mmCIF file with all atom_site columns, C-alpha atoms in Angstrom:
data_model
loop_
_atom_site.group_PDB
_atom_site.id
_atom_site.type_symbol
_atom_site.label_atom_id
_atom_site.label_alt_id
_atom_site.label_comp_id
_atom_site.label_asym_id
_atom_site.label_entity_id
_atom_site.label_seq_id
_atom_site.pdbx_PDB_ins_code
_atom_site.Cartn_x
_atom_site.Cartn_y
_atom_site.Cartn_z
_atom_site.occupancy
_atom_site.B_iso_or_equiv
_atom_site.pdbx_formal_charge
_atom_site.auth_seq_id
_atom_site.auth_comp_id
_atom_site.auth_asym_id
_atom_site.auth_atom_id
_atom_site.pdbx_PDB_model_num
ATOM 1   C CA . UNK W 1 1   ? 0.044   -0.016 -0.006  1.00 0.00 ? 130 UNK W CA 1
ATOM 2   C CA . UNK W 1 2   ? 1.310   3.421  -0.920  1.00 0.00 ? 131 UNK W CA 1
ATOM 3   C CA . UNK W 1 3   ? 1.511   6.123  1.796   1.00 0.00 ? 132 UNK W CA 1
ATOM 4   C CA . UNK W 1 4   ? -1.107  8.693  0.896   1.00 0.00 ? 133 UNK W CA 1
ATOM 5   C CA . UNK W 1 5   ? -1.006  12.350 1.819   1.00 0.00 ? 134 UNK W CA 1
ATOM 6   C CA . UNK W 1 6   ? -3.617  13.723 4.219   1.00 0.00 ? 135 UNK W CA 1
ATOM 7   C CA . UNK W 1 7   ? -4.870  17.123 5.110   1.00 0.00 ? 136 UNK W CA 1
ATOM 8   C CA . UNK W 1 8   ? -2.236  18.934 7.231   1.00 0.00 ? 137 UNK W CA 1
ATOM 9   C CA . UNK W 1 9   ? 0.725   17.149 5.723   1.00 0.00 ? 138 UNK W CA 1
ATOM 10  C CA . UNK W 1 10  ? 3.433   19.237 4.207   1.00 0.00 ? 139 UNK W CA 1
ATOM 11  C CA . UNK W 1 11  ? 3.260   18.657 0.384   1.00 0.00 ? 140 UNK W CA 1
ATOM 12  C CA . UNK W 1 12  ? 6.563   17.103 -0.830  1.00 0.00 ? 141 UNK W CA 1
ATOM 13  C CA . UNK W 1 13  ? 8.442   19.651 -2.852  1.00 0.00 ? 142 UNK W CA 1
ATOM 14  C CA . UNK W 1 14  ? 9.396   18.910 -6.418  1.00 0.00 ? 143 UNK W CA 1
ATOM 15  C CA . UNK W 1 15  ? 10.922  20.414 -9.569  1.00 0.00 ? 144 UNK W CA 1
ATOM 16  C CA . UNK W 1 16  ? 9.655   18.925 -12.830 1.00 0.00 ? 145 UNK W CA 1
ATOM 17  C CA . UNK W 1 17  ? 9.900   19.765 -16.525 1.00 0.00 ? 146 UNK W CA 1
ATOM 18  C CA . UNK W 1 18  ? 6.952   21.150 -18.445 1.00 0.00 ? 147 UNK W CA 1
ATOM 19  C CA . UNK W 1 19  ? 6.083   20.180 -22.035 1.00 0.00 ? 148 UNK W CA 1
ATOM 20  C CA . UNK W 1 20  ? 7.947   23.386 -23.082 1.00 0.00 ? 149 UNK W CA 1
ATOM 21  C CA . UNK W 1 21  ? 11.127  22.338 -21.228 1.00 0.00 ? 150 UNK W CA 1
ATOM 22  C CA . UNK W 1 22  ? 10.787  24.914 -18.433 1.00 0.00 ? 151 UNK W CA 1
ATOM 23  C CA . UNK W 1 23  ? 11.005  23.760 -14.814 1.00 0.00 ? 152 UNK W CA 1
ATOM 24  C CA . UNK W 1 24  ? 8.311   24.165 -12.242 1.00 0.00 ? 153 UNK W CA 1
ATOM 25  C CA . UNK W 1 25  ? 9.208   24.045 -8.535  1.00 0.00 ? 154 UNK W CA 1
ATOM 26  C CA . UNK W 1 26  ? 6.192   23.625 -6.154  1.00 0.00 ? 155 UNK W CA 1
ATOM 27  C CA . UNK W 1 27  ? 7.775   25.702 -3.358  1.00 0.00 ? 156 UNK W CA 1
ATOM 28  C CA . UNK W 1 28  ? 8.107   28.639 -5.839  1.00 0.00 ? 157 UNK W CA 1
ATOM 29  C CA . UNK W 1 29  ? 4.252   28.711 -5.865  1.00 0.00 ? 158 UNK W CA 1
ATOM 30  C CA . UNK W 1 30  ? 3.899   29.334 -2.080  1.00 0.00 ? 159 UNK W CA 1
ATOM 31  C CA . UNK W 1 31  ? 1.596   32.137 -1.267  1.00 0.00 ? 160 UNK W CA 1
ATOM 32  C CA . UNK W 1 32  ? -1.084  30.773 -3.643  1.00 0.00 ? 161 UNK W CA 1
ATOM 33  C CA . UNK W 1 33  ? -3.130  27.612 -3.751  1.00 0.00 ? 162 UNK W CA 1
ATOM 34  C CA . UNK W 1 34  ? -2.084  24.819 -6.062  1.00 0.00 ? 163 UNK W CA 1
ATOM 35  C CA . UNK W 1 35  ? -4.189  21.909 -7.434  1.00 0.00 ? 164 UNK W CA 1
ATOM 36  C CA . UNK W 1 36  ? -1.867  19.105 -8.344  1.00 0.00 ? 165 UNK W CA 1
ATOM 37  C CA . UNK W 1 37  ? -3.496  16.244 -10.265 1.00 0.00 ? 166 UNK W CA 1
ATOM 38  C CA . UNK W 1 38  ? -1.885  13.016 -11.315 1.00 0.00 ? 167 UNK W CA 1
ATOM 39  C CA . UNK W 1 39  ? -3.041  11.122 -14.334 1.00 0.00 ? 168 UNK W CA 1
ATOM 40  C CA . UNK W 1 40  ? -1.815  7.882  -15.996 1.00 0.00 ? 169 UNK W CA 1
ATOM 41  C CA . UNK W 1 41  ? -1.251  8.848  -19.643 1.00 0.00 ? 170 UNK W CA 1
ATOM 42  C CA . UNK W 1 42  ? -1.677  11.674 -22.124 1.00 0.00 ? 171 UNK W CA 1
ATOM 43  C CA . UNK W 1 43  ? -3.977  11.149 -25.063 1.00 0.00 ? 172 UNK W CA 1
ATOM 44  C CA . UNK W 1 44  ? -5.995  8.342  -23.427 1.00 0.00 ? 173 UNK W CA 1
ATOM 45  C CA . UNK W 1 45  ? -9.713  8.936  -23.282 1.00 0.00 ? 174 UNK W CA 1
ATOM 46  C CA . UNK W 1 46  ? -10.162 9.421  -19.519 1.00 0.00 ? 175 UNK W CA 1
ATOM 47  C CA . UNK W 1 47  ? -7.062  11.519 -19.080 1.00 0.00 ? 176 UNK W CA 1
ATOM 48  C CA . UNK W 1 48  ? -7.981  13.668 -22.100 1.00 0.00 ? 177 UNK W CA 1
ATOM 49  C CA . UNK W 1 49  ? -11.469 14.259 -20.606 1.00 0.00 ? 178 UNK W CA 1
ATOM 50  C CA . UNK W 1 50  ? -9.965  15.192 -17.274 1.00 0.00 ? 179 UNK W CA 1
ATOM 51  C CA . UNK W 1 51  ? -7.321  17.552 -18.786 1.00 0.00 ? 180 UNK W CA 1
ATOM 52  C CA . UNK W 1 52  ? -9.999  19.215 -20.952 1.00 0.00 ? 181 UNK W CA 1
ATOM 53  C CA . UNK W 1 53  ? -12.238 19.747 -17.901 1.00 0.00 ? 182 UNK W CA 1
ATOM 54  C CA . UNK W 1 54  ? -9.390  21.371 -15.976 1.00 0.00 ? 183 UNK W CA 1
ATOM 55  C CA . UNK W 1 55  ? -8.367  23.437 -19.003 1.00 0.00 ? 184 UNK W CA 1
ATOM 56  C CA . UNK W 1 56  ? -11.960 24.708 -19.441 1.00 0.00 ? 185 UNK W CA 1
ATOM 57  C CA . UNK W 1 57  ? -12.185 25.537 -15.720 1.00 0.00 ? 186 UNK W CA 1
ATOM 58  C CA . UNK W 1 58  ? -8.689  27.094 -15.546 1.00 0.00 ? 187 UNK W CA 1
ATOM 59  C CA . UNK W 1 59  ? -9.653  30.851 -15.854 1.00 0.00 ? 188 UNK W CA 1
ATOM 60  C CA . UNK W 1 60  ? -12.237 30.537 -13.040 1.00 0.00 ? 189 UNK W CA 1
ATOM 61  C CA . UNK W 1 61  ? -9.797  28.463 -10.856 1.00 0.00 ? 190 UNK W CA 1
ATOM 62  C CA . UNK W 1 62  ? -7.142  31.099 -11.482 1.00 0.00 ? 191 UNK W CA 1
ATOM 63  C CA . UNK W 1 63  ? -9.740  33.829 -10.465 1.00 0.00 ? 192 UNK W CA 1
ATOM 64  C CA . UNK W 1 64  ? -10.302 31.837 -7.243  1.00 0.00 ? 193 UNK W CA 1
ATOM 65  C CA . UNK W 1 65  ? -6.545  31.820 -6.534  1.00 0.00 ? 194 UNK W CA 1
ATOM 66  C CA . UNK W 1 66  ? -5.554  28.360 -7.791  1.00 0.00 ? 195 UNK W CA 1
ATOM 67  C CA . UNK W 1 67  ? -2.715  27.237 -10.047 1.00 0.00 ? 196 UNK W CA 1
ATOM 68  C CA . UNK W 1 68  ? -3.352  23.837 -11.725 1.00 0.00 ? 197 UNK W CA 1
ATOM 69  C CA . UNK W 1 69  ? -0.489  21.371 -12.414 1.00 0.00 ? 198 UNK W CA 1
ATOM 70  C CA . UNK W 1 70  ? -1.116  18.168 -14.293 1.00 0.00 ? 199 UNK W CA 1
ATOM 71  C CA . UNK W 1 71  ? 1.568   15.432 -13.663 1.00 0.00 ? 200 UNK W CA 1
ATOM 72  C CA . UNK W 1 72  ? 1.967   12.171 -15.661 1.00 0.00 ? 201 UNK W CA 1
ATOM 73  C CA . UNK W 1 73  ? 4.918   9.953  -16.349 1.00 0.00 ? 202 UNK W CA 1
ATOM 74  C CA . UNK W 1 74  ? 4.792   11.000 -20.058 1.00 0.00 ? 203 UNK W CA 1
ATOM 75  C CA . UNK W 1 75  ? 7.920   12.577 -21.524 1.00 0.00 ? 204 UNK W CA 1
ATOM 76  C CA . UNK W 1 76  ? 7.729   16.348 -22.329 1.00 0.00 ? 205 UNK W CA 1
ATOM 77  C CA . UNK W 1 77  ? 7.503   15.730 -26.089 1.00 0.00 ? 206 UNK W CA 1
ATOM 78  C CA . UNK W 1 78  ? 4.348   13.629 -25.592 1.00 0.00 ? 207 UNK W CA 1
ATOM 79  C CA . UNK W 1 79  ? 2.891   16.288 -23.300 1.00 0.00 ? 208 UNK W CA 1
ATOM 80  C CA . UNK W 1 80  ? 3.602   18.975 -25.892 1.00 0.00 ? 209 UNK W CA 1
ATOM 81  C CA . UNK W 1 81  ? 1.620   16.850 -28.553 1.00 0.00 ? 210 UNK W CA 1
ATOM 82  C CA . UNK W 1 82  ? -1.163  16.349 -26.000 1.00 0.00 ? 211 UNK W CA 1
ATOM 83  C CA . UNK W 1 83  ? -1.345  20.131 -25.340 1.00 0.00 ? 212 UNK W CA 1
ATOM 84  C CA . UNK W 1 84  ? -1.407  21.016 -28.977 1.00 0.00 ? 213 UNK W CA 1
ATOM 85  C CA . UNK W 1 85  ? -3.899  18.336 -29.986 1.00 0.00 ? 214 UNK W CA 1
ATOM 86  C CA . UNK W 1 86  ? -6.365  19.131 -27.181 1.00 0.00 ? 215 UNK W CA 1
ATOM 87  C CA . UNK W 1 87  ? -5.667  22.937 -26.967 1.00 0.00 ? 216 UNK W CA 1
ATOM 88  C CA . UNK W 1 88  ? -4.859  22.622 -23.283 1.00 0.00 ? 217 UNK W CA 1
ATOM 89  C CA . UNK W 1 89  ? -4.074  25.736 -21.268 1.00 0.00 ? 218 UNK W CA 1
ATOM 90  C CA . UNK W 1 90  ? -2.873  24.185 -18.017 1.00 0.00 ? 219 UNK W CA 1
ATOM 91  C CA . UNK W 1 91  ? 0.668   23.422 -17.016 1.00 0.00 ? 220 UNK W CA 1
ATOM 92  C CA . UNK W 1 92  ? 1.666   19.727 -17.782 1.00 0.00 ? 221 UNK W CA 1
ATOM 93  C CA . UNK W 1 93  ? 4.568   18.261 -15.998 1.00 0.00 ? 222 UNK W CA 1
ATOM 94  C CA . UNK W 1 94  ? 6.699   15.153 -16.758 1.00 0.00 ? 223 UNK W CA 1
ATOM 95  C CA . UNK W 1 95  ? 7.456   12.794 -13.897 1.00 0.00 ? 224 UNK W CA 1
ATOM 96  C CA . UNK W 1 96  ? 9.097   10.032 -15.994 1.00 0.00 ? 225 UNK W CA 1
ATOM 97  C CA . UNK W 1 97  ? 10.810  8.274  -13.049 1.00 0.00 ? 226 UNK W CA 1
ATOM 98  C CA . UNK W 1 98  ? 7.502   8.493  -11.083 1.00 0.00 ? 227 UNK W CA 1
ATOM 99  C CA . UNK W 1 99  ? 9.408   9.771  -7.972  1.00 0.00 ? 228 UNK W CA 1
ATOM 100 C CA . UNK W 1 100 ? 6.975   12.650 -7.361  1.00 0.00 ? 229 UNK W CA 1
ATOM 101 C CA . UNK W 1 101 ? 3.967   10.394 -7.922  1.00 0.00 ? 230 UNK W CA 1
ATOM 102 C CA . UNK W 1 102 ? 5.417   7.920  -5.406  1.00 0.00 ? 231 UNK W CA 1
ATOM 103 C CA . UNK W 1 103 ? 6.160   10.600 -2.800  1.00 0.00 ? 232 UNK W CA 1
ATOM 104 C CA . UNK W 1 104 ? 2.577   11.909 -3.196  1.00 0.00 ? 233 UNK W CA 1
ATOM 105 C CA . UNK W 1 105 ? 0.949   8.526  -2.880  1.00 0.00 ? 234 UNK W CA 1
ATOM 106 C CA . UNK W 1 106 ? -0.163  8.606  -6.611  1.00 0.00 ? 235 UNK W CA 1
ATOM 107 C CA . UNK W 1 107 ? 1.816   5.604  -7.718  1.00 0.00 ? 236 UNK W CA 1
ATOM 108 C CA . UNK W 1 108 ? 1.390   2.054  -6.400  1.00 0.00 ? 237 UNK W CA 1
ATOM 109 C CA . UNK W 1 109 ? -1.001  -0.779 -6.376  1.00 0.00 ? 238 UNK W CA 1
ATOM 110 C CA . UNK W 1 110 ? -4.370  -0.420 -8.058  1.00 0.00 ? 239 UNK W CA 1
ATOM 111 C CA . UNK W 1 111 ? -6.976  -2.483 -9.563  1.00 0.00 ? 240 UNK W CA 1
ATOM 112 C CA . UNK W 1 112 ? -7.185  -2.515 -13.295 1.00 0.00 ? 241 UNK W CA 1
ATOM 113 C CA . UNK W 1 113 ? -9.889  -4.708 -14.910 1.00 0.00 ? 242 UNK W CA 1
ATOM 114 C CA . UNK W 1 114 ? -9.972  -6.850 -11.753 1.00 0.00 ? 243 UNK W CA 1
ATOM 115 C CA . UNK W 1 115 ? -6.226  -7.394 -11.525 1.00 0.00 ? 244 UNK W CA 1
ATOM 116 C CA . UNK W 1 116 ? -3.901  -5.692 -9.014  1.00 0.00 ? 245 UNK W CA 1
ATOM 117 C CA . UNK W 1 117 ? -1.195  -3.806 -10.955 1.00 0.00 ? 246 UNK W CA 1
ATOM 118 C CA . UNK W 1 118 ? 1.451   -1.207 -10.166 1.00 0.00 ? 247 UNK W CA 1
ATOM 119 C CA . UNK W 1 119 ? 0.416   2.128  -11.788 1.00 0.00 ? 248 UNK W CA 1
ATOM 120 C CA . UNK W 1 120 ? -0.495  5.724  -11.543 1.00 0.00 ? 249 UNK W CA 1
ATOM 121 C CA . UNK W 1 121 ? -3.399  6.213  -9.191  1.00 0.00 ? 250 UNK W CA 1
ATOM 122 C CA . UNK W 1 122 ? -5.583  9.101  -10.531 1.00 0.00 ? 251 UNK W CA 1
ATOM 123 C CA . UNK W 1 123 ? -5.339  11.590 -7.741  1.00 0.00 ? 252 UNK W CA 1
ATOM 124 C CA . UNK W 1 124 ? -5.872  15.216 -6.999  1.00 0.00 ? 253 UNK W CA 1
ATOM 125 C CA . UNK W 1 125 ? -4.215  17.080 -4.073  1.00 0.00 ? 254 UNK W CA 1
ATOM 126 C CA . UNK W 1 126 ? -4.979  20.650 -3.129  1.00 0.00 ? 255 UNK W CA 1
ATOM 127 C CA . UNK W 1 127 ? -2.044  22.554 -1.490  1.00 0.00 ? 256 UNK W CA 1
ATOM 128 C CA . UNK W 1 128 ? -2.637  25.706 0.550   1.00 0.00 ? 257 UNK W CA 1
ATOM 129 C CA . UNK W 1 129 ? -0.646  28.909 0.511   1.00 0.00 ? 258 UNK W CA 1
ATOM 130 C CA . UNK W 1 130 ? 1.776   27.545 3.109   1.00 0.00 ? 259 UNK W CA 1
ATOM 131 C CA . UNK W 1 131 ? 2.583   24.286 1.283   1.00 0.00 ? 260 UNK W CA 1
ATOM 132 C CA . UNK W 1 132 ? 0.345   22.129 3.384   1.00 0.00 ? 261 UNK W CA 1
ATOM 133 C CA . UNK W 1 133 ? -2.165  19.544 2.051   1.00 0.00 ? 262 UNK W CA 1
ATOM 134 C CA . UNK W 1 134 ? -5.716  21.027 2.241   1.00 0.00 ? 263 UNK W CA 1
ATOM 135 C CA . UNK W 1 135 ? -7.427  18.133 0.379   1.00 0.00 ? 264 UNK W CA 1
ATOM 136 C CA . UNK W 1 136 ? -6.278  14.796 -0.963  1.00 0.00 ? 265 UNK W CA 1
ATOM 137 C CA . UNK W 1 137 ? -8.446  12.789 -3.234  1.00 0.00 ? 266 UNK W CA 1
ATOM 138 C CA . UNK W 1 138 ? -7.287  9.336  -4.443  1.00 0.00 ? 267 UNK W CA 1
ATOM 139 C CA . UNK W 1 139 ? -8.829  7.017  -7.115  1.00 0.00 ? 268 UNK W CA 1
ATOM 140 C CA . UNK W 1 140 ? -10.819 9.853  -8.581  1.00 0.00 ? 269 UNK W CA 1
ATOM 141 C CA . UNK W 1 141 ? -12.995 9.431  -11.644 1.00 0.00 ? 270 UNK W CA 1
ATOM 142 C CA . UNK W 1 142 ? -11.814 11.239 -14.744 1.00 0.00 ? 271 UNK W CA 1
ATOM 143 C CA . UNK W 1 143 ? -15.368 12.305 -15.846 1.00 0.00 ? 272 UNK W CA 1
ATOM 144 C CA . UNK W 1 144 ? -16.978 14.901 -13.661 1.00 0.00 ? 273 UNK W CA 1
ATOM 145 C CA . UNK W 1 145 ? -14.027 15.240 -11.308 1.00 0.00 ? 274 UNK W CA 1
ATOM 146 C CA . UNK W 1 146 ? -13.467 19.021 -11.801 1.00 0.00 ? 275 UNK W CA 1
ATOM 147 C CA . UNK W 1 147 ? -17.115 19.721 -11.001 1.00 0.00 ? 276 UNK W CA 1
ATOM 148 C CA . UNK W 1 148 ? -16.895 17.668 -7.908  1.00 0.00 ? 277 UNK W CA 1
ATOM 149 C CA . UNK W 1 149 ? -13.674 19.318 -6.874  1.00 0.00 ? 278 UNK W CA 1
ATOM 150 C CA . UNK W 1 150 ? -15.225 22.743 -7.330  1.00 0.00 ? 279 UNK W CA 1
ATOM 151 C CA . UNK W 1 151 ? -18.058 21.673 -5.094  1.00 0.00 ? 280 UNK W CA 1
ATOM 152 C CA . UNK W 1 152 ? -15.641 20.242 -2.493  1.00 0.00 ? 281 UNK W CA 1
ATOM 153 C CA . UNK W 1 153 ? -13.674 23.478 -2.469  1.00 0.00 ? 282 UNK W CA 1
ATOM 154 C CA . UNK W 1 154 ? -16.809 25.543 -2.115  1.00 0.00 ? 283 UNK W CA 1
ATOM 155 C CA . UNK W 1 155 ? -16.329 27.225 -5.520  1.00 0.00 ? 284 UNK W CA 1
ATOM 156 C CA . UNK W 1 156 ? -19.215 28.172 -7.745  1.00 0.00 ? 285 UNK W CA 1
ATOM 157 C CA . UNK W 1 157 ? -19.722 26.224 -10.924 1.00 0.00 ? 286 UNK W CA 1
ATOM 158 C CA . UNK W 1 158 ? -18.488 27.840 -14.097 1.00 0.00 ? 287 UNK W CA 1
#
C-alpha cells in the first residue's frame, strides 16, 4: 500500500519539466493555492477528458486563486503533442521516473480490470498557501471530477 497524503501534511516539494522544457518547482508557488493532479497517460480517453475539464475551468480556478498542475509519467515531447492536440491551457509536468507520484501516494498498487497492478493512481491534491495539503483525493473518476472538486472546495460552478 502506498503512503497517501492527508490534510495537514506538508506537500513534498518537487521540480519537474513542463512540455515546453521549463521547470516548475512547487515551493516557488507558495503564497497561492495549487491543485496538483496526477493522471496515467496523455492522449488516453479518461485523461483527455480530465485535462480538458481542468483546462476549461482554468480561468475561473485562477480567479479563485488556484494554479493547476497536471503530472503524468509522459515525456515532455508527448505532453507537448497532448497540449497542441487538445488545446490545453494548463501546465503539464513530466514525472518520467515516477518519484514525485510515489512521494505523493499517486503511484502504487491499483486494480485494473480486476487485476492488481502497479500504476498511476488518478489523484488530486490541493495545496494551501503555506505548502500544506488542504485536500487529498485518491482514485478519482476522470469524468465529472473537476465539477466535484469545485463543489468540495466551495467554489461556484463555471
